[in-house]
mmCIF file of C-alpha atoms in Angstrom:
data_model
loop_
_atom_site.group_PDB
_atom_site.id
_atom_site.type_symbol
_atom_site.label_atom_id
_atom_site.label_comp_id
_atom_site.label_asym_id
_atom_site.label_seq_id
_atom_site.Cartn_x
_atom_site.Cartn_y
_atom_site.Cartn_z
ATOM 1 C CA UNK A 1 -1.313 -76.199 -29.424
ATOM 2 C CA UNK A 2 -4.062 -73.508 -28.045
ATOM 3 C CA UNK A 3 -1.007 -71.184 -28.871
ATOM 4 C CA UNK A 4 0.142 -72.253 -32.288
ATOM 5 C CA UNK A 5 -3.163 -71.119 -33.831
ATOM 6 C CA UNK A 6 -2.835 -67.805 -32.071
ATOM 7 C CA UNK A 7 -0.101 -68.057 -33.782
ATOM 8 C CA UNK A 8 -0.851 -69.387 -36.256
ATOM 9 C CA UNK A 9 -4.523 -66.445 -36.693
ATOM 10 C CA UNK A 10 -2.042 -63.379 -36.193
ATOM 11 C CA UNK A 11 -1.437 -63.182 -39.509
ATOM 12 C CA UNK A 12 -5.017 -63.013 -39.947
ATOM 13 C CA UNK A 13 -5.775 -60.951 -37.095
ATOM 14 C CA UNK A 14 -3.060 -58.347 -39.538
ATOM 15 C CA UNK A 15 -4.510 -58.709 -42.165
ATOM 16 C CA UNK A 16 -8.357 -57.731 -41.372
ATOM 17 C CA UNK A 17 -7.224 -54.853 -38.902
ATOM 18 C CA UNK A 18 -5.445 -53.789 -41.970
ATOM 19 C CA UNK A 19 -8.288 -53.981 -44.212
ATOM 20 C CA UNK A 20 -11.159 -51.976 -42.032
ATOM 21 C CA UNK A 21 -7.766 -49.632 -42.414
ATOM 22 C CA UNK A 22 -7.589 -48.839 -45.824
ATOM 23 C CA UNK A 23 -11.300 -49.512 -46.359
ATOM 24 C CA UNK A 24 -12.034 -46.654 -44.071
ATOM 25 C CA UNK A 25 -9.235 -44.341 -45.855
ATOM 26 C CA UNK A 26 -11.237 -45.149 -48.982
ATOM 27 C CA UNK A 27 -13.898 -44.290 -48.112
ATOM 28 C CA UNK A 28 -13.215 -41.005 -45.852
ATOM 29 C CA UNK A 29 -11.388 -39.688 -49.587
ATOM 30 C CA UNK A 30 -14.374 -40.486 -51.402
ATOM 31 C CA UNK A 31 -16.306 -38.123 -49.375
ATOM 32 C CA UNK A 32 -14.047 -35.164 -49.010
ATOM 33 C CA UNK A 33 -13.211 -35.786 -53.282
ATOM 34 C CA UNK A 34 -17.470 -35.884 -52.941
ATOM 35 C CA UNK A 35 -18.022 -32.938 -50.932
ATOM 36 C CA UNK A 36 -15.593 -30.981 -53.428
ATOM 37 C CA UNK A 37 -17.147 -32.451 -56.031
ATOM 38 C CA UNK A 38 -21.253 -31.047 -55.051
ATOM 39 C CA UNK A 39 -19.785 -27.737 -54.920
ATOM 40 C CA UNK A 40 -18.515 -27.681 -58.292
ATOM 41 C CA UNK A 41 -22.281 -29.110 -59.539
ATOM 42 C CA UNK A 42 -24.083 -26.911 -57.699
ATOM 43 C CA UNK A 43 -22.130 -24.450 -59.137
ATOM 44 C CA UNK A 44 -22.725 -25.368 -62.972
ATOM 45 C CA UNK A 45 -26.294 -26.397 -61.941
ATOM 46 C CA UNK A 46 -27.314 -22.554 -61.141
ATOM 47 C CA UNK A 47 -28.653 -20.125 -63.920
ATOM 48 C CA UNK A 48 -24.706 -18.118 -63.623
ATOM 49 C CA UNK A 49 -26.910 -15.478 -66.092
ATOM 50 C CA UNK A 50 -24.811 -11.927 -65.472
ATOM 51 C CA UNK A 51 -26.708 -10.705 -68.218
ATOM 52 C CA UNK A 52 -29.863 -9.293 -66.534
ATOM 53 C CA UNK A 53 -31.852 -6.894 -70.106
ATOM 54 C CA UNK A 54 -32.778 -3.659 -69.415
ATOM 55 C CA UNK A 55 -36.703 -4.635 -69.836
ATOM 56 C CA UNK A 56 -35.802 -6.753 -66.437
ATOM 57 C CA UNK A 57 -34.410 -4.937 -64.480
ATOM 58 C CA UNK A 58 -37.316 -2.169 -65.120
ATOM 59 C CA UNK A 59 -39.715 -5.171 -64.448
ATOM 60 C CA UNK A 60 -38.127 -5.336 -59.996
ATOM 61 C CA UNK A 61 -37.530 -1.931 -59.970
ATOM 62 C CA UNK A 62 -33.762 -1.481 -59.559
ATOM 63 C CA UNK A 63 -32.237 1.567 -61.006
ATOM 64 C CA UNK A 64 -29.471 0.228 -63.082
ATOM 65 C CA UNK A 65 -29.480 -0.428 -66.292
ATOM 66 C CA UNK A 66 -27.677 -2.925 -68.580
ATOM 67 C CA UNK A 67 -26.991 -2.722 -72.136
ATOM 68 C CA UNK A 68 -25.721 -5.358 -74.252
ATOM 69 C CA UNK A 69 -25.030 -5.362 -77.155
ATOM 70 C CA UNK A 70 -28.153 -7.898 -77.766
ATOM 71 C CA UNK A 71 -31.001 -7.570 -76.035
ATOM 72 C CA UNK A 72 -33.616 -10.069 -75.269
ATOM 73 C CA UNK A 73 -36.890 -9.587 -76.178
ATOM 74 C CA UNK A 74 -39.305 -9.762 -73.171
ATOM 75 C CA UNK A 75 -40.870 -12.532 -73.332
ATOM 76 C CA UNK A 76 -36.474 -13.305 -72.855
ATOM 77 C CA UNK A 77 -36.632 -11.348 -69.775
ATOM 78 C CA UNK A 78 -39.316 -11.999 -68.263
ATOM 79 C CA UNK A 79 -37.945 -16.650 -68.396
ATOM 80 C CA UNK A 80 -34.356 -15.749 -67.705
ATOM 81 C CA UNK A 81 -36.145 -14.675 -63.745
ATOM 82 C CA UNK A 82 -37.749 -17.686 -63.794
ATOM 83 C CA UNK A 83 -35.021 -19.987 -64.142
ATOM 84 C CA UNK A 84 -32.865 -17.479 -61.636
ATOM 85 C CA UNK A 85 -35.018 -17.687 -58.852
ATOM 86 C CA UNK A 86 -36.002 -21.480 -59.374
ATOM 87 C CA UNK A 87 -31.975 -22.159 -59.310
ATOM 88 C CA UNK A 88 -30.647 -19.945 -57.966
ATOM 89 C CA UNK A 89 -28.021 -21.547 -55.499
ATOM 90 C CA UNK A 90 -28.158 -20.661 -51.380
ATOM 91 C CA UNK A 91 -25.054 -20.168 -49.671
ATOM 92 C CA UNK A 92 -24.633 -21.931 -45.777
ATOM 93 C CA UNK A 93 -23.181 -18.887 -44.673
ATOM 94 C CA UNK A 94 -25.565 -15.932 -43.991
ATOM 95 C CA UNK A 95 -22.944 -11.872 -44.128
ATOM 96 C CA UNK A 96 -25.968 -10.338 -43.662
ATOM 97 C CA UNK A 97 -25.381 -11.809 -39.169
ATOM 98 C CA UNK A 98 -21.790 -10.363 -39.895
ATOM 99 C CA UNK A 99 -21.565 -7.228 -38.318
ATOM 100 C CA UNK A 100 -18.193 -5.414 -39.615
ATOM 101 C CA UNK A 101 -16.979 -1.866 -37.895
ATOM 102 C CA UNK A 102 -18.143 0.530 -39.389
ATOM 103 C CA UNK A 103 -17.654 1.256 -43.238
ATOM 104 C CA UNK A 104 -13.902 0.804 -42.207
ATOM 105 C CA UNK A 105 -12.714 -1.351 -44.998
ATOM 106 C CA UNK A 106 -14.528 0.552 -47.127
ATOM 107 C CA UNK A 107 -13.018 3.436 -46.212
ATOM 108 C CA UNK A 108 -9.142 2.308 -46.284
ATOM 109 C CA UNK A 109 -10.303 1.185 -50.054
ATOM 110 C CA UNK A 110 -11.287 4.924 -50.914
ATOM 111 C CA UNK A 111 -8.371 6.293 -49.248
ATOM 112 C CA UNK A 112 -5.943 4.041 -51.141
ATOM 113 C CA UNK A 113 -7.963 4.614 -54.595
ATOM 114 C CA UNK A 114 -8.064 8.416 -53.813
ATOM 115 C CA UNK A 115 -3.809 8.547 -53.053
ATOM 116 C CA UNK A 116 -3.932 6.424 -55.587
ATOM 117 C CA UNK A 117 -4.927 9.499 -57.719
ATOM 118 C CA UNK A 118 -3.498 12.430 -55.499
ATOM 119 C CA UNK A 119 0.302 10.528 -56.442
ATOM 120 C CA UNK A 120 0.137 10.756 -60.077
ATOM 121 C CA UNK A 121 -1.403 14.477 -60.045
ATOM 122 C CA UNK A 122 1.989 14.867 -57.507
ATOM 123 C CA UNK A 123 3.945 13.557 -59.581
ATOM 124 C CA UNK A 124 2.669 15.414 -63.117
ATOM 125 C CA UNK A 125 2.693 18.484 -60.886
ATOM 126 C CA UNK A 126 6.684 17.767 -58.879
ATOM 127 C CA UNK A 127 9.028 19.970 -62.220
ATOM 128 C CA UNK A 128 9.667 23.404 -61.353
ATOM 129 C CA UNK A 129 7.818 25.407 -62.621
ATOM 130 C CA UNK A 130 6.821 26.574 -66.352
ATOM 131 C CA UNK A 131 9.492 23.751 -66.498
ATOM 132 C CA UNK A 132 7.210 20.534 -69.494
ATOM 133 C CA UNK A 133 8.644 17.431 -69.190
ATOM 134 C CA UNK A 134 8.273 14.791 -71.959
ATOM 135 C CA UNK A 135 7.346 11.208 -70.634
ATOM 136 C CA UNK A 136 10.158 8.892 -71.271
ATOM 137 C CA UNK A 137 10.514 6.178 -73.409
ATOM 138 C CA UNK A 138 9.013 3.427 -70.974
ATOM 139 C CA UNK A 139 5.826 5.763 -69.923
ATOM 140 C CA UNK A 140 4.456 6.369 -72.447
ATOM 141 C CA UNK A 141 2.413 3.880 -73.529
ATOM 142 C CA UNK A 142 2.546 -0.113 -74.966
ATOM 143 C CA UNK A 143 -0.065 0.270 -76.782
ATOM 144 C CA UNK A 144 -1.224 1.832 -80.201
ATOM 145 C CA UNK A 145 -5.429 2.628 -81.503
ATOM 146 C CA UNK A 146 -3.638 3.466 -85.200
ATOM 147 C CA UNK A 147 -2.438 -0.189 -85.429
ATOM 148 C CA UNK A 148 -4.573 -2.387 -83.387
ATOM 149 C CA UNK A 149 -8.835 -3.453 -81.911
ATOM 150 C CA UNK A 150 -8.176 -3.517 -77.838
ATOM 151 C CA UNK A 151 -10.670 -6.040 -76.271
ATOM 152 C CA UNK A 152 -11.462 -7.077 -72.827
ATOM 153 C CA UNK A 153 -12.439 -10.409 -72.253
ATOM 154 C CA UNK A 154 -14.387 -11.024 -69.119
ATOM 155 C CA UNK A 155 -15.271 -14.049 -66.913
ATOM 156 C CA UNK A 156 -17.741 -14.709 -63.754
ATOM 157 C CA UNK A 157 -17.991 -16.663 -61.220
ATOM 158 C CA UNK A 158 -14.902 -18.861 -61.089
ATOM 159 C CA UNK A 159 -12.680 -19.929 -60.031
ATOM 160 C CA UNK A 160 -12.588 -23.000 -62.091
ATOM 161 C CA UNK A 161 -9.694 -25.292 -61.961
ATOM 162 C CA UNK A 162 -10.917 -26.901 -65.646
ATOM 163 C CA UNK A 163 -11.813 -24.073 -67.966
ATOM 164 C CA UNK A 164 -9.974 -20.886 -66.200
ATOM 165 C CA UNK A 165 -6.184 -23.338 -66.168
ATOM 166 C CA UNK A 166 -7.184 -23.697 -70.109
ATOM 167 C CA UNK A 167 -8.087 -19.748 -70.316
ATOM 168 C CA UNK A 168 -4.391 -19.593 -69.500
ATOM 169 C CA UNK A 169 -2.968 -21.619 -71.602
ATOM 170 C CA UNK A 170 -4.682 -20.179 -74.429
ATOM 171 C CA UNK A 171 -3.948 -16.404 -73.228
ATOM 172 C CA UNK A 172 -0.067 -17.553 -73.377
ATOM 173 C CA UNK A 173 -0.322 -18.014 -76.763
ATOM 174 C CA UNK A 174 -1.341 -14.370 -77.838
ATOM 175 C CA UNK A 175 0.696 -12.628 -74.364
ATOM 176 C CA UNK A 176 -2.730 -11.896 -74.021
ATOM 177 C CA UNK A 177 -4.988 -11.554 -70.002
ATOM 178 C CA UNK A 178 -8.428 -11.443 -69.505
ATOM 179 C CA UNK A 179 -9.923 -9.969 -66.116
ATOM 180 C CA UNK A 180 -11.569 -12.893 -63.321
ATOM 181 C CA UNK A 181 -14.313 -11.304 -61.325
ATOM 182 C CA UNK A 182 -14.213 -14.360 -58.405
ATOM 183 C CA UNK A 183 -16.738 -15.580 -56.148
ATOM 184 C CA UNK A 184 -15.400 -15.692 -52.546
ATOM 185 C CA UNK A 185 -17.182 -18.230 -51.358
ATOM 186 C CA UNK A 186 -14.759 -20.461 -54.587
ATOM 187 C CA UNK A 187 -11.943 -19.126 -54.182
ATOM 188 C CA UNK A 188 -10.513 -21.911 -50.895
ATOM 189 C CA UNK A 189 -11.843 -25.269 -53.524
ATOM 190 C CA UNK A 190 -9.621 -23.755 -56.437
ATOM 191 C CA UNK A 191 -6.351 -21.850 -54.606
ATOM 192 C CA UNK A 192 -3.841 -22.859 -57.541
ATOM 193 C CA UNK A 193 -6.333 -21.290 -60.304
ATOM 194 C CA UNK A 194 -6.337 -18.072 -57.877
ATOM 195 C CA UNK A 195 -2.366 -18.102 -58.032
ATOM 196 C CA UNK A 196 -2.125 -19.231 -61.036
ATOM 197 C CA UNK A 197 -4.701 -16.760 -62.153
ATOM 198 C CA UNK A 198 -2.489 -13.550 -60.653
ATOM 199 C CA UNK A 199 1.460 -15.432 -62.312
ATOM 200 C CA UNK A 200 -0.235 -15.255 -65.446
ATOM 201 C CA UNK A 201 -0.461 -11.490 -65.299
ATOM 202 C CA UNK A 202 -3.958 -11.335 -65.801
ATOM 203 C CA UNK A 203 -6.391 -8.626 -64.330
ATOM 204 C CA UNK A 204 -8.705 -10.689 -60.830
ATOM 205 C CA UNK A 205 -11.857 -8.626 -60.102
ATOM 206 C CA UNK A 206 -14.247 -8.545 -57.444
ATOM 207 C CA UNK A 207 -17.960 -10.626 -57.960
ATOM 208 C CA UNK A 208 -18.960 -11.000 -54.074
ATOM 209 C CA UNK A 209 -19.263 -13.877 -51.576
ATOM 210 C CA UNK A 210 -22.276 -15.480 -52.684
ATOM 211 C CA UNK A 211 -23.008 -14.212 -55.299
ATOM 212 C CA UNK A 212 -25.768 -12.996 -53.991
ATOM 213 C CA UNK A 213 -28.183 -9.839 -55.982
ATOM 214 C CA UNK A 214 -26.335 -6.620 -54.269
ATOM 215 C CA UNK A 215 -29.346 -3.979 -54.564
ATOM 216 C CA UNK A 216 -31.379 -6.781 -51.701
ATOM 217 C CA UNK A 217 -28.989 -6.662 -49.234
ATOM 218 C CA UNK A 218 -28.785 -5.239 -46.137
ATOM 219 C CA UNK A 219 -25.725 -2.334 -46.019
ATOM 220 C CA UNK A 220 -23.822 -4.285 -43.385
ATOM 221 C CA UNK A 221 -24.224 -7.810 -45.276
ATOM 222 C CA UNK A 222 -23.381 -5.507 -49.139
ATOM 223 C CA UNK A 223 -20.151 -4.465 -47.468
ATOM 224 C CA UNK A 224 -19.674 -7.830 -45.819
ATOM 225 C CA UNK A 225 -20.069 -9.499 -50.097
ATOM 226 C CA UNK A 226 -17.166 -7.434 -51.083
ATOM 227 C CA UNK A 227 -15.135 -7.230 -48.158
ATOM 228 C CA UNK A 228 -14.420 -11.007 -47.032
ATOM 229 C CA UNK A 229 -13.790 -12.092 -51.118
ATOM 230 C CA UNK A 230 -11.287 -9.781 -50.992
ATOM 231 C CA UNK A 231 -9.787 -10.312 -48.115
ATOM 232 C CA UNK A 232 -10.352 -14.022 -49.943
ATOM 233 C CA UNK A 233 -8.434 -13.217 -52.366
ATOM 234 C CA UNK A 234 -5.134 -10.915 -50.923
ATOM 235 C CA UNK A 235 -5.029 -14.170 -48.207
ATOM 236 C CA UNK A 236 -3.355 -15.688 -51.919
ATOM 237 C CA UNK A 237 -1.798 -13.272 -53.771
ATOM 238 C CA UNK A 238 -0.882 -10.327 -52.283
ATOM 239 C CA UNK A 239 -4.203 -8.597 -54.424
ATOM 240 C CA UNK A 240 -6.568 -6.664 -53.066
ATOM 241 C CA UNK A 241 -8.928 -6.354 -55.345
ATOM 242 C CA UNK A 242 -9.548 -2.419 -56.817
ATOM 243 C CA UNK A 243 -12.887 -3.140 -59.098
ATOM 244 C CA UNK A 244 -15.882 -5.031 -58.747
ATOM 245 C CA UNK A 245 -18.811 -5.867 -60.376
ATOM 246 C CA UNK A 246 -22.239 -6.667 -59.083
ATOM 247 C CA UNK A 247 -23.852 -9.921 -59.844
ATOM 248 C CA UNK A 248 -26.239 -10.182 -62.622
ATOM 249 C CA UNK A 249 -25.247 -6.370 -63.865
ATOM 250 C CA UNK A 250 -27.539 -5.574 -60.952
ATOM 251 C CA UNK A 251 -27.992 -2.047 -59.157
ATOM 252 C CA UNK A 252 -28.803 0.567 -57.577
ATOM 253 C CA UNK A 253 -27.867 4.215 -55.469
ATOM 254 C CA UNK A 254 -27.390 2.088 -52.843
ATOM 255 C CA UNK A 255 -24.806 -0.571 -53.775
ATOM 256 C CA UNK A 256 -23.118 2.327 -55.855
ATOM 257 C CA UNK A 257 -22.823 4.880 -53.122
ATOM 258 C CA UNK A 258 -21.718 1.940 -50.630
ATOM 259 C CA UNK A 259 -19.589 0.904 -52.666
ATOM 260 C CA UNK A 260 -15.928 2.674 -53.499
ATOM 261 C CA UNK A 261 -14.920 1.229 -56.371
ATOM 262 C CA UNK A 262 -15.699 1.106 -60.443
ATOM 263 C CA UNK A 263 -18.430 -1.596 -60.772
ATOM 264 C CA UNK A 264 -17.427 -2.959 -64.003
ATOM 265 C CA UNK A 265 -20.506 -4.283 -66.526
ATOM 266 C CA UNK A 266 -20.486 -5.028 -70.221
ATOM 267 C CA UNK A 267 -21.380 -4.488 -73.685
ATOM 268 C CA UNK A 268 -21.254 -7.778 -75.096
ATOM 269 C CA UNK A 269 -22.961 -10.442 -74.099
ATOM 270 C CA UNK A 270 -21.637 -13.452 -75.374
ATOM 271 C CA UNK A 271 -24.722 -15.180 -74.113
ATOM 272 C CA UNK A 272 -22.442 -18.222 -73.634
ATOM 273 C CA UNK A 273 -24.824 -19.128 -69.514
ATOM 274 C CA UNK A 274 -26.936 -19.889 -71.629
ATOM 275 C CA UNK A 275 -26.168 -21.559 -75.099
ATOM 276 C CA UNK A 276 -23.965 -23.473 -74.010
ATOM 277 C CA UNK A 277 -22.750 -25.155 -77.552
ATOM 278 C CA UNK A 278 -18.781 -23.700 -79.047
ATOM 279 C CA UNK A 279 -20.024 -22.557 -82.487
ATOM 280 C CA UNK A 280 -23.053 -20.270 -81.201
ATOM 281 C CA UNK A 281 -20.669 -18.697 -79.081
ATOM 282 C CA UNK A 282 -17.514 -18.348 -80.751
ATOM 283 C CA UNK A 283 -20.119 -16.766 -83.470
ATOM 284 C CA UNK A 284 -21.388 -13.523 -80.590
ATOM 285 C CA UNK A 285 -16.975 -13.216 -79.866
ATOM 286 C CA UNK A 286 -16.594 -12.495 -83.387
ATOM 287 C CA UNK A 287 -19.114 -10.261 -83.324
ATOM 288 C CA UNK A 288 -17.515 -7.667 -80.948
ATOM 289 C CA UNK A 289 -15.757 -4.213 -82.242
ATOM 290 C CA UNK A 290 -13.336 -2.349 -80.989
ATOM 291 C CA UNK A 291 -13.109 -1.425 -77.277
ATOM 292 C CA UNK A 292 -15.945 -3.789 -75.728
ATOM 293 C CA UNK A 293 -15.489 -5.774 -72.285
ATOM 294 C CA UNK A 294 -17.173 -9.023 -73.461
ATOM 295 C CA UNK A 295 -18.896 -11.059 -70.507
ATOM 296 C CA UNK A 296 -18.490 -14.739 -70.384
ATOM 297 C CA UNK A 297 -18.007 -17.241 -67.198
ATOM 298 C CA UNK A 298 -15.119 -19.724 -66.400
ATOM 299 C CA UNK A 299 -18.033 -22.526 -65.735
ATOM 300 C CA UNK A 300 -18.653 -23.782 -69.412
ATOM 301 C CA UNK A 301 -15.861 -26.321 -71.631
ATOM 302 C CA UNK A 302 -18.020 -24.736 -74.327
ATOM 303 C CA UNK A 303 -16.835 -21.390 -73.350
ATOM 304 C CA UNK A 304 -13.429 -23.102 -73.454
ATOM 305 C CA UNK A 305 -13.586 -24.335 -77.352
ATOM 306 C CA UNK A 306 -15.426 -21.377 -78.764
ATOM 307 C CA UNK A 307 -12.107 -19.443 -77.250
ATOM 308 C CA UNK A 308 -10.251 -22.051 -79.422
ATOM 309 C CA UNK A 309 -12.078 -21.332 -82.402
ATOM 310 C CA UNK A 310 -12.612 -17.286 -81.660
ATOM 311 C CA UNK A 311 -9.754 -16.236 -80.950
ATOM 312 C CA UNK A 312 -7.233 -17.154 -83.923
ATOM 313 C CA UNK A 313 -9.639 -15.549 -86.057
ATOM 314 C CA UNK A 314 -10.249 -12.310 -84.286
ATOM 315 C CA UNK A 315 -6.154 -11.572 -83.931
ATOM 316 C CA UNK A 316 -5.641 -12.612 -87.748
ATOM 317 C CA UNK A 317 -8.252 -9.425 -87.173
ATOM 318 C CA UNK A 318 -5.561 -6.945 -84.882
ATOM 319 C CA UNK A 319 -7.251 -7.927 -82.201
ATOM 320 C CA UNK A 320 -5.350 -8.525 -79.004
ATOM 321 C CA UNK A 321 -6.792 -8.803 -75.947
ATOM 322 C CA UNK A 322 -5.579 -6.490 -72.366
ATOM 323 C CA UNK A 323 -7.636 -6.435 -68.962
ATOM 324 C CA UNK A 324 -10.793 -3.589 -67.897
ATOM 325 C CA UNK A 325 -8.200 -1.710 -67.010
ATOM 326 C CA UNK A 326 -5.860 -1.912 -69.185
ATOM 327 C CA UNK A 327 -9.004 -1.362 -72.041
ATOM 328 C CA UNK A 328 -9.643 1.791 -70.475
ATOM 329 C CA UNK A 329 -5.836 2.827 -70.130
ATOM 330 C CA UNK A 330 -4.993 2.993 -73.786
ATOM 331 C CA UNK A 331 -8.649 4.774 -74.154
ATOM 332 C CA UNK A 332 -7.898 7.152 -71.368
ATOM 333 C CA UNK A 333 -11.109 6.660 -69.669
ATOM 334 C CA UNK A 334 -10.859 7.458 -66.102
ATOM 335 C CA UNK A 335 -12.296 3.964 -63.815
ATOM 336 C CA UNK A 336 -14.465 6.009 -61.504
ATOM 337 C CA UNK A 337 -15.645 5.171 -57.899
ATOM 338 C CA UNK A 338 -18.829 4.788 -57.012
ATOM 339 C CA UNK A 339 -18.963 4.652 -61.132
ATOM 340 C CA UNK A 340 -21.459 1.656 -63.448
ATOM 341 C CA UNK A 341 -18.270 1.330 -66.164
ATOM 342 C CA UNK A 342 -20.186 -0.852 -69.848
ATOM 343 C CA UNK A 343 -17.384 0.072 -72.078
ATOM 344 C CA UNK A 344 -15.108 2.651 -73.219
ATOM 345 C CA UNK A 345 -16.411 2.035 -75.876
ATOM 346 C CA UNK A 346 -19.355 3.209 -75.421
ATOM 347 C CA UNK A 347 -18.429 6.038 -73.045
ATOM 348 C CA UNK A 348 -16.678 7.566 -75.713
ATOM 349 C CA UNK A 349 -20.623 7.330 -77.239
ATOM 350 C CA UNK A 350 -18.246 5.886 -80.619
ATOM 351 C CA UNK A 351 -20.897 3.476 -81.299
#
């Protein structure tokens, strides 16, 4: 009789065990998803403004100067500094404890840039003495300042799939590209988005690993912020970035001396980080000028909606959307390692 009862109970026992396993699996999946969501939420709630005005930089004693198109007054600047202090999310990874070999990776980057320039010069002088060679049609620039108004759309603080992937789709509609300044600590979470940016033909650049103020870091920590991000980007794309944008646009002589890359700032801040309103952001985007480098952020759906409104309008006005590197090439302004660049239009004194 007991054996018969045991046989009857076997299905119940199996069902109970299976239910327990199922519940455990659901809990594990929930915890994993919560961790990813938490990571995203921390970045979204961070006041991610890279737009520190010249007044703010002067207040903190930094030597770098930013000249946004719409400069904020000093009271707004002070409020912005307070927000940064209160809301910045600090990574649990202490990069200052990483002891890199003396400047090896930085020296390698500088060597790569100089070799690229040298190769270009060699090709120009390789013809026989006294001969002049016209570039072939394929070598000539495909861009024409006489026909179009070129601007560079740039996006900071990504990758973030919910916004970046739709931005890429929108760019494809206009046969356009942009420059994405990525934060290294986010790359593992959104590796497919990083790959998609590269595959679309847009430009990937370095925005540090933890988004700190680079002027506050030791030399070793400064190199770690850039080198680790470059390693992450190369891991998923095979590309090593050749440009950086310092978080908050903050730099000084020590930062410039340590990092052998062109430091890309901007001359047109959409203030999407502050406005968080598609119509207002759209108005800001459309208030651009040829040769501008436009600052936006990958974290805000409102920025995406603003682009959907603005790109058709700008396209009808003969604007074309290119990467930062392409924009400087079009205007024939060289990007200088250790140098600061706001926009080619500014550097040529067009405005």
